[in-house]
């Protein structure tokens, strides 16, 4: 039987409303500048926003397996460095100041030409005019049953009892990378300079001081909600537990993730004459089921019912919560201004 962490007193959780994401990557950069700008962390993106349907990062992570099936670990493999890829350097100096006019074009100076982070950014699926894409936001899922923790022979990974945040103790980590292999969401990176595994820490130094994590606080789309799952006043609790319109990504991975998603609604399809096909949806439900399981159908139908209500002039507390007219309503009490911190993070 795989190792399980002791039960937590409370669990922090998050909801990502996929319908509001701009794909701007402000969240990605907020994390990068705060936590992963040191040596060995160059290729790390603890927060990623991938264009879907797409391969994501590391490339094809959904097929790499991991997690649990029937309570037993599912075999997986370690993602290769080339599957993460790295950000390219471009020949701006040559193009802008090289004096070669139109003979010099913008191109990468370095980089693996087979893959890189956001390689398939904004690339649509389906045929025009019925093409579509949407954005998937991912950080560590701070799972209730973390496969990374179960796989570590050094007990270097632990789950905090007070808030359920999953952390890696770098003093104990021996760099075996079994965690990286076991995590089905492939949210762990290996730091080649320090020879330890590293991942999203849910900005715990901020959480401890009442501040929302950087990638949540900085999001201009008001996509990201955070709060304790048992806090009945929090938007997270209402969306997950009361209205049940936020559901986990790949629940079949068996790690009981604590990040939840409001799945994307679709624009309608056009027929050959360019007319809207009433009641149709451009994103195939089958594809969404492959991400969220069959429960996604219930959620999308619930969202559509609520939207119909507001179109009739009725109120929808659920939609008002998702719209988040007041930003503080999204953060379950973690609303302190980071500028006021004694220990700045
Ligand atoms: S998402 Fe992966 S790294 Fe994060 S807690 Fe779950 S199993 Fe561990
Ligand atoms: S919660 Fe904090 S550590 Fe985790 S991805 Fe967001 S900014 Fe990075
Ligand atoms: S989650 Fe927010 S910050 Fe991140 S890409 Fe989407 S809109 Fe931008």
XYZ file of C-alpha atoms and ligand atoms in Angstrom:
369
model
C 0.000 0.000 0.000
C 1.522 3.396 -0.972
C 2.477 5.817 1.818
C -0.223 8.353 2.631
C 0.256 11.601 4.560
C -1.492 12.057 7.924
C -4.919 13.723 7.627
C -4.833 17.504 7.494
C -6.773 19.859 9.782
C -7.721 22.070 6.852
C -7.062 21.975 3.133
C -6.304 24.969 0.973
C -7.826 24.644 -2.468
C -8.149 26.668 -5.626
C -10.575 27.087 -8.480
C -9.579 28.152 -11.986
C -12.405 29.561 -14.093
C -11.252 28.532 -17.559
C -13.878 30.737 -19.188
C -12.112 33.916 -18.135
C -8.481 33.131 -18.930
C -6.782 35.480 -21.414
C -3.686 33.334 -21.882
C -1.609 36.375 -20.931
C 0.865 34.384 -18.755
C 1.000 37.137 -16.125
C 0.601 34.339 -13.569
C 3.505 32.449 -15.099
C 5.804 35.454 -14.925
C 4.619 36.370 -11.404
C 5.813 32.962 -10.205
C 8.975 33.022 -12.289
C 10.156 36.361 -10.934
C 9.299 35.484 -7.339
C 10.507 31.897 -7.009
C 12.389 30.431 -9.960
C 14.924 32.971 -11.151
C 18.010 31.291 -9.676
C 20.649 29.045 -11.204
C 19.297 25.613 -12.103
C 15.754 26.958 -12.307
C 15.968 28.439 -15.796
C 13.656 25.847 -17.355
C 11.201 25.779 -14.447
C 7.682 27.087 -14.813
C 5.887 26.137 -11.610
C 2.824 27.805 -13.083
C 1.941 27.021 -16.662
C -0.963 28.001 -18.885
C -1.177 25.694 -21.879
C -3.228 25.963 -25.033
C -5.599 23.035 -25.322
C -6.014 20.709 -27.072
C -2.242 20.635 -27.027
C 0.783 18.791 -25.734
C 1.493 21.125 -22.808
C 4.713 20.943 -20.844
C 6.504 18.630 -20.450
C 5.504 17.547 -23.918
C 2.641 15.046 -23.871
C 2.539 14.966 -20.049
C -0.933 13.470 -20.017
C 0.425 10.278 -21.566
C 3.390 9.914 -19.216
C 1.193 8.347 -16.535
C 1.869 8.190 -12.777
C -0.555 8.571 -9.888
C -2.586 5.614 -8.685
C -4.955 3.027 -10.054
C -6.991 0.844 -7.675
C -4.839 2.194 -4.860
C -1.562 1.064 -6.428
C 1.031 3.296 -8.121
C 0.689 3.442 -11.905
C 3.990 2.922 -13.716
C 5.337 6.107 -15.260
C 8.526 7.473 -16.700
C 10.691 10.460 -16.004
C 10.122 13.339 -18.435
C 13.288 14.232 -20.372
C 14.785 17.708 -20.278
C 14.082 18.051 -23.994
C 10.388 17.375 -23.295
C 10.279 20.441 -21.049
C 12.206 22.463 -23.626
C 13.546 25.880 -22.758
C 12.797 29.443 -23.693
C 14.477 30.642 -26.853
C 16.860 33.543 -27.382
C 16.084 35.499 -30.563
C 18.468 37.394 -32.882
C 17.012 40.827 -32.056
C 20.408 42.578 -32.294
C 21.016 41.318 -35.848
C 17.521 42.226 -37.010
C 17.247 45.606 -35.344
C 20.835 46.894 -35.441
C 22.697 44.661 -37.925
C 22.212 46.968 -40.915
C 21.076 44.130 -43.156
C 17.647 45.513 -43.977
C 15.088 42.942 -45.016
C 17.740 40.234 -45.481
C 17.813 39.391 -41.801
C 14.724 37.873 -40.239
C 13.777 37.140 -36.693
C 14.729 33.624 -35.736
C 15.783 31.706 -32.655
C 19.479 31.791 -31.760
C 19.375 28.781 -29.522
C 16.862 26.204 -28.540
C 15.614 22.758 -29.189
C 13.717 23.114 -32.438
C 11.464 20.221 -31.591
C 9.848 21.582 -28.458
C 9.759 24.417 -25.954
C 7.414 25.816 -23.337
C 4.195 27.092 -24.940
C 5.223 25.561 -28.241
C 1.601 25.135 -29.309
C 0.428 28.451 -27.894
C -2.828 29.677 -29.439
C -2.802 26.872 -32.002
C -6.401 25.932 -32.711
C -7.978 22.552 -33.333
C -10.881 21.870 -35.675
C -11.374 23.304 -39.154
C -12.121 26.970 -39.834
C -14.671 28.476 -39.164
C -15.289 25.928 -36.412
C -11.809 26.011 -34.928
C -11.336 26.371 -31.181
C -8.831 26.384 -28.358
C -8.855 27.198 -24.672
C -6.361 27.646 -21.860
C -5.501 25.221 -19.075
C -3.897 26.696 -15.942
C -1.730 24.353 -13.882
C 0.299 24.534 -10.696
C 1.053 21.730 -8.235
C -2.343 20.299 -7.260
C -1.360 19.965 -3.556
C -3.038 16.593 -3.670
C -4.740 14.907 -0.731
C -3.040 11.664 -1.754
C 0.189 12.907 -3.353
C 1.910 10.370 -5.589
C 5.136 12.364 -5.245
C 5.117 11.905 -1.475
C 4.381 8.192 -1.724
C 7.235 7.671 -4.183
C 9.976 9.398 -2.156
C 12.181 6.875 -0.300
C 13.762 9.717 1.711
C 10.459 11.015 3.153
C 11.571 14.368 1.810
C 8.047 15.323 0.726
C 5.460 16.253 3.311
C 1.974 17.669 3.492
C 1.420 20.435 6.025
C -1.242 19.518 8.563
C -2.537 23.085 9.003
C -3.241 23.867 5.371
C -2.524 20.784 3.230
C 0.270 22.438 1.226
C 2.663 19.813 -0.194
C 6.344 20.750 0.130
C 9.742 19.236 -0.639
C 12.388 19.373 2.088
C 15.485 20.152 0.033
C 17.775 19.158 2.919
C 16.385 15.623 2.809
C 16.052 15.353 -0.995
C 18.750 13.185 -2.559
C 17.775 13.951 -6.130
C 16.440 10.485 -6.982
C 13.545 12.066 -8.932
C 11.081 9.275 -8.112
C 8.641 12.082 -7.242
C 8.996 13.584 -10.696
C 8.248 10.253 -12.238
C 5.283 9.508 -9.955
C 3.468 12.856 -10.208
C 0.808 12.290 -12.878
C 0.523 16.033 -13.536
C 4.294 16.264 -14.019
C 4.557 19.356 -11.833
C 7.990 18.630 -10.369
C 11.252 19.907 -11.822
C 14.819 18.845 -11.118
C 17.345 21.526 -10.284
C 20.593 20.422 -11.932
C 22.644 23.025 -10.034
C 21.390 22.077 -6.541
C 20.628 18.426 -7.422
C 17.211 18.546 -5.771
C 13.613 18.383 -6.918
C 11.557 21.571 -6.768
C 7.955 22.559 -7.386
C 5.187 25.067 -6.622
C 5.036 25.865 -2.900
C 1.592 27.523 -3.113
C 3.423 30.668 -2.021
C 3.263 29.473 1.604
C 5.303 32.438 2.902
C 2.532 34.647 1.516
C -0.282 32.416 2.750
C 1.182 32.527 6.277
C 0.893 36.314 6.180
C -2.613 36.481 4.742
C -1.574 37.267 1.162
C -2.882 35.386 -1.873
C -0.246 33.507 -3.928
C 1.463 35.637 -6.557
C -0.051 33.886 -9.560
C -3.535 34.396 -8.075
C -3.087 37.972 -6.975
C -1.536 39.090 -10.277
C -4.093 37.482 -12.603
C -5.854 40.249 -14.548
C -8.566 37.869 -15.760
C -9.870 37.133 -12.235
C -9.544 33.458 -13.111
C -8.054 32.189 -9.837
C -9.902 31.669 -6.577
C -8.217 30.444 -3.406
C -9.490 29.510 0.053
C -9.928 26.768 2.593
C -12.209 24.066 1.289
C -14.173 24.026 4.572
C -14.599 27.813 4.786
C -18.288 28.110 3.993
C -17.902 31.815 3.233
C -15.200 31.279 0.614
C -15.932 31.279 -3.100
C -13.862 28.097 -3.399
C -16.128 26.249 -0.961
C -19.278 27.424 -2.735
C -18.012 26.591 -6.233
C -16.649 23.155 -5.277
C -18.915 21.946 -2.486
C -22.225 23.805 -2.826
C -22.772 24.503 -6.518
C -20.353 21.785 -7.611
C -19.363 23.610 -10.797
C -15.609 23.262 -10.198
C -14.176 19.790 -10.734
C -10.704 18.218 -10.707
C -8.532 17.654 -13.755
C -7.969 13.969 -14.490
C -9.656 12.613 -11.353
C -8.746 9.138 -12.603
C -5.092 9.858 -11.727
C -6.097 8.948 -8.164
C -4.186 11.644 -6.234
C -7.276 13.652 -5.173
C -6.043 17.004 -6.430
C -7.100 20.182 -4.615
C -7.071 22.418 -7.672
C -10.490 22.556 -9.342
C -11.647 23.823 -12.709
C -14.757 25.480 -14.073
C -14.655 23.881 -17.535
C -14.807 25.931 -20.731
C -18.101 26.708 -22.409
C -18.095 26.666 -26.210
C -19.159 29.049 -28.920
C -21.614 27.429 -31.385
C -20.698 25.768 -34.677
C -21.386 27.371 -38.064
C -23.027 25.417 -40.886
C -21.839 25.496 -44.528
C -23.815 28.700 -45.129
C -22.101 30.410 -42.233
C -25.233 30.254 -40.069
C -25.085 29.387 -36.404
C -26.189 25.856 -35.533
C -28.405 26.443 -32.522
C -27.546 24.383 -29.463
C -24.225 23.159 -30.893
C -20.863 23.387 -29.130
C -17.491 23.763 -30.770
C -15.364 22.041 -28.145
C -16.246 18.345 -28.367
C -17.704 17.092 -25.110
C -15.722 13.908 -25.632
C -12.501 15.889 -25.434
C -13.601 17.645 -22.261
C -14.589 14.269 -20.781
C -11.053 13.057 -21.485
C -9.800 15.888 -19.236
C -12.405 16.059 -16.483
C -14.349 12.803 -16.690
C -18.077 12.466 -17.441
C -19.049 14.891 -14.646
C -18.055 17.728 -16.971
C -21.394 17.298 -18.777
C -23.375 18.029 -15.614
C -21.233 21.110 -14.904
C -21.564 22.578 -18.399
C -25.317 21.998 -18.357
C -25.550 23.704 -14.942
C -23.585 26.718 -16.201
C -25.830 27.016 -19.253
C -28.935 26.830 -17.079
C -27.607 29.625 -14.857
C -26.769 31.739 -17.906
C -30.295 31.254 -19.228
C -31.620 32.447 -15.865
C -29.691 35.718 -16.038
C -30.832 36.253 -19.626
C -34.394 36.085 -18.330
C -33.467 38.839 -15.897
C -33.140 36.583 -12.846
C -30.208 36.685 -10.418
C -27.523 34.000 -10.275
C -25.309 34.072 -7.199
C -23.139 31.437 -8.841
C -22.447 33.547 -11.930
C -21.935 36.658 -9.805
C -19.334 34.701 -7.819
C -17.591 33.579 -10.986
C -17.623 37.072 -12.462
C -16.016 38.320 -9.208
C -17.117 41.961 -9.285
C -15.041 42.508 -6.147
C -11.554 40.941 -6.314
C -11.379 40.313 -2.581
C -14.313 37.921 -2.911
C -12.002 35.503 -4.744
C -9.352 34.997 -2.102
C -11.030 33.429 0.946
C -9.626 36.033 3.321
C -6.103 36.065 1.802
C -6.541 39.674 0.805
C -3.671 41.448 2.533
C -1.661 43.841 0.359
C 1.778 42.254 -0.197
C 3.263 45.761 -0.002
C 2.458 45.853 3.729
C 4.423 42.706 4.633
C 7.207 42.841 7.229
C 8.873 39.912 5.455
C 8.342 40.814 1.805
C 7.497 37.950 -0.585
S 0.433 17.519 -8.291
Fe 2.131 16.102 -8.328
S 3.742 17.207 -7.234
Fe 1.836 18.194 -6.688
S 1.145 17.143 -4.799
Fe 0.143 16.121 -6.541
S 1.481 14.411 -7.004
Fe 2.693 15.840 -5.764
S 1.140 29.397 -6.031
Fe 3.065 30.572 -5.844
S 4.668 29.016 -6.063
Fe 2.769 28.091 -6.855
S 2.764 28.507 -9.061
Fe 1.628 30.179 -8.083
S 3.171 31.805 -7.722
Fe 4.273 29.883 -8.117
S -4.754 32.607 -15.370
Fe -4.884 34.855 -15.351
S -2.769 35.599 -15.428
Fe -2.779 33.427 -16.018
S -2.890 33.463 -18.260
Fe -5.001 33.276 -17.485
S -5.727 35.416 -17.352
Fe -3.492 35.521 -17.558
